[in-house]
Short mmCIF file of C-alpha atoms in Angstrom, two decimals:
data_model
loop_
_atom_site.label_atom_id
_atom_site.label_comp_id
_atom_site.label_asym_id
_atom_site.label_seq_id
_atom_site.Cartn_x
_atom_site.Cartn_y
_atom_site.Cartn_z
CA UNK A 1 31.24 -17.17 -28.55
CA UNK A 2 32.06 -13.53 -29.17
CA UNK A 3 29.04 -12.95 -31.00
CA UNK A 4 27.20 -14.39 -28.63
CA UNK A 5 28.52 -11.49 -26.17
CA UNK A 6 28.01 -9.08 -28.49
CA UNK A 7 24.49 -10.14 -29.09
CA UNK A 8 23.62 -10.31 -24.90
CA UNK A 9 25.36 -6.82 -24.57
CA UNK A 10 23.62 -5.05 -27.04
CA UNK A 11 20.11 -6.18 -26.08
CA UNK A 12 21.30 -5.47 -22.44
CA UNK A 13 21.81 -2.32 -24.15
CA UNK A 14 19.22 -1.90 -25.79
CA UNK A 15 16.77 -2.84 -22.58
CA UNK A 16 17.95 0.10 -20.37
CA UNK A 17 17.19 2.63 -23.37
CA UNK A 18 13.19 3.04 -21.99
CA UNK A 19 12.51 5.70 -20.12
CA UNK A 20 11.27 4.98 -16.43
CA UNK A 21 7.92 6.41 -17.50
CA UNK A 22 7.32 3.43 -19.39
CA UNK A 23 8.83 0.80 -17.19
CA UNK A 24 6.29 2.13 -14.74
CA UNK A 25 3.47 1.87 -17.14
CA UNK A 26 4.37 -1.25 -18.06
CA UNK A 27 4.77 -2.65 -14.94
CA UNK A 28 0.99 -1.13 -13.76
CA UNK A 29 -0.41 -2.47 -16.61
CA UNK A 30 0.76 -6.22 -16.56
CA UNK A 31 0.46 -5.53 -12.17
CA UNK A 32 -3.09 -4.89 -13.26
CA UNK A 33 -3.89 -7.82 -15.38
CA UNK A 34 -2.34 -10.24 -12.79
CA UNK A 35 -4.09 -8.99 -10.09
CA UNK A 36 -7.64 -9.27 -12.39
CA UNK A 37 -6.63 -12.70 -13.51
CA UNK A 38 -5.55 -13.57 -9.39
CA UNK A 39 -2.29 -14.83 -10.41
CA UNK A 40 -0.65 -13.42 -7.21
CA UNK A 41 3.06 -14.75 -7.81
CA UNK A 42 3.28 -12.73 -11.22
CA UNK A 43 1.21 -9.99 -9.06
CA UNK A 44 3.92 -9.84 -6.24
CA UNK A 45 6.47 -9.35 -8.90
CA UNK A 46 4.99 -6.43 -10.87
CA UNK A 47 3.45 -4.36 -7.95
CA UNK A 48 7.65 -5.09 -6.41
CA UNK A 49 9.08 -3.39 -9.69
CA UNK A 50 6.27 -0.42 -9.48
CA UNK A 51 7.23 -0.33 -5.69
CA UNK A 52 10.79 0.02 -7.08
CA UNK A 53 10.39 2.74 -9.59
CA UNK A 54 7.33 4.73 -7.51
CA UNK A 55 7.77 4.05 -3.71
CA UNK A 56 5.43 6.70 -2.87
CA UNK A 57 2.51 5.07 -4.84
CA UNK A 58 -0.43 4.16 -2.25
CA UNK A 59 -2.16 2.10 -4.92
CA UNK A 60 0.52 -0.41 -5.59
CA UNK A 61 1.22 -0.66 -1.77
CA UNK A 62 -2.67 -1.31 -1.34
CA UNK A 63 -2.45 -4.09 -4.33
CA UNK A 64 0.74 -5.41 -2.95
CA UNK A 65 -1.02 -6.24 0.69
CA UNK A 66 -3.66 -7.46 -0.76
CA UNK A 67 -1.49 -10.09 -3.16
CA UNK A 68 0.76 -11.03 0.22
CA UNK A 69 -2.16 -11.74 1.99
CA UNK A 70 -3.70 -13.58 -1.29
CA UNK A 71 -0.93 -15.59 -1.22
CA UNK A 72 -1.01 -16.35 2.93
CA UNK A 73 2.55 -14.30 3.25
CA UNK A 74 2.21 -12.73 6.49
CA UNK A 75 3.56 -12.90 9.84
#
């Protein structure tokens, strides 16, 4: 059991050790390929963690009302 929790603490670790530069590339890039592919749930989720890490970014905004409305989530 101990190793266990000192395997799931170091890879927690280990996870917060990229920079937000490349959480936010990564995030645009799989956004991207969702949003080619139309798989809106996956969509929603990536454009939400670019949202998170960029709130002044237009684009993922833009990609995120289009996905909501995609997926009939509106008012």
């Amino acid at each position: 059991m101990r190793s266990f929790l000192a395997l799931v603490s170091m890879l927690t670790l280990f996870a917060g050790c990229s920079s937000p530069e490349d959480r936010l590339s990564e995030h645009q890039r799989l956004a991207a390929e969702y949003l080619e592919a139309e798989r809106w749930e996956e969509a929603k989720i990536e454009l939400w963690n670019v949202i998170q890490l960029e709130p002044e970014n237009g684009q993922a905004h833009f990609d995120m009302a289009r996905t909501l409305w995609e997926l009939r989530e509106f008012p």
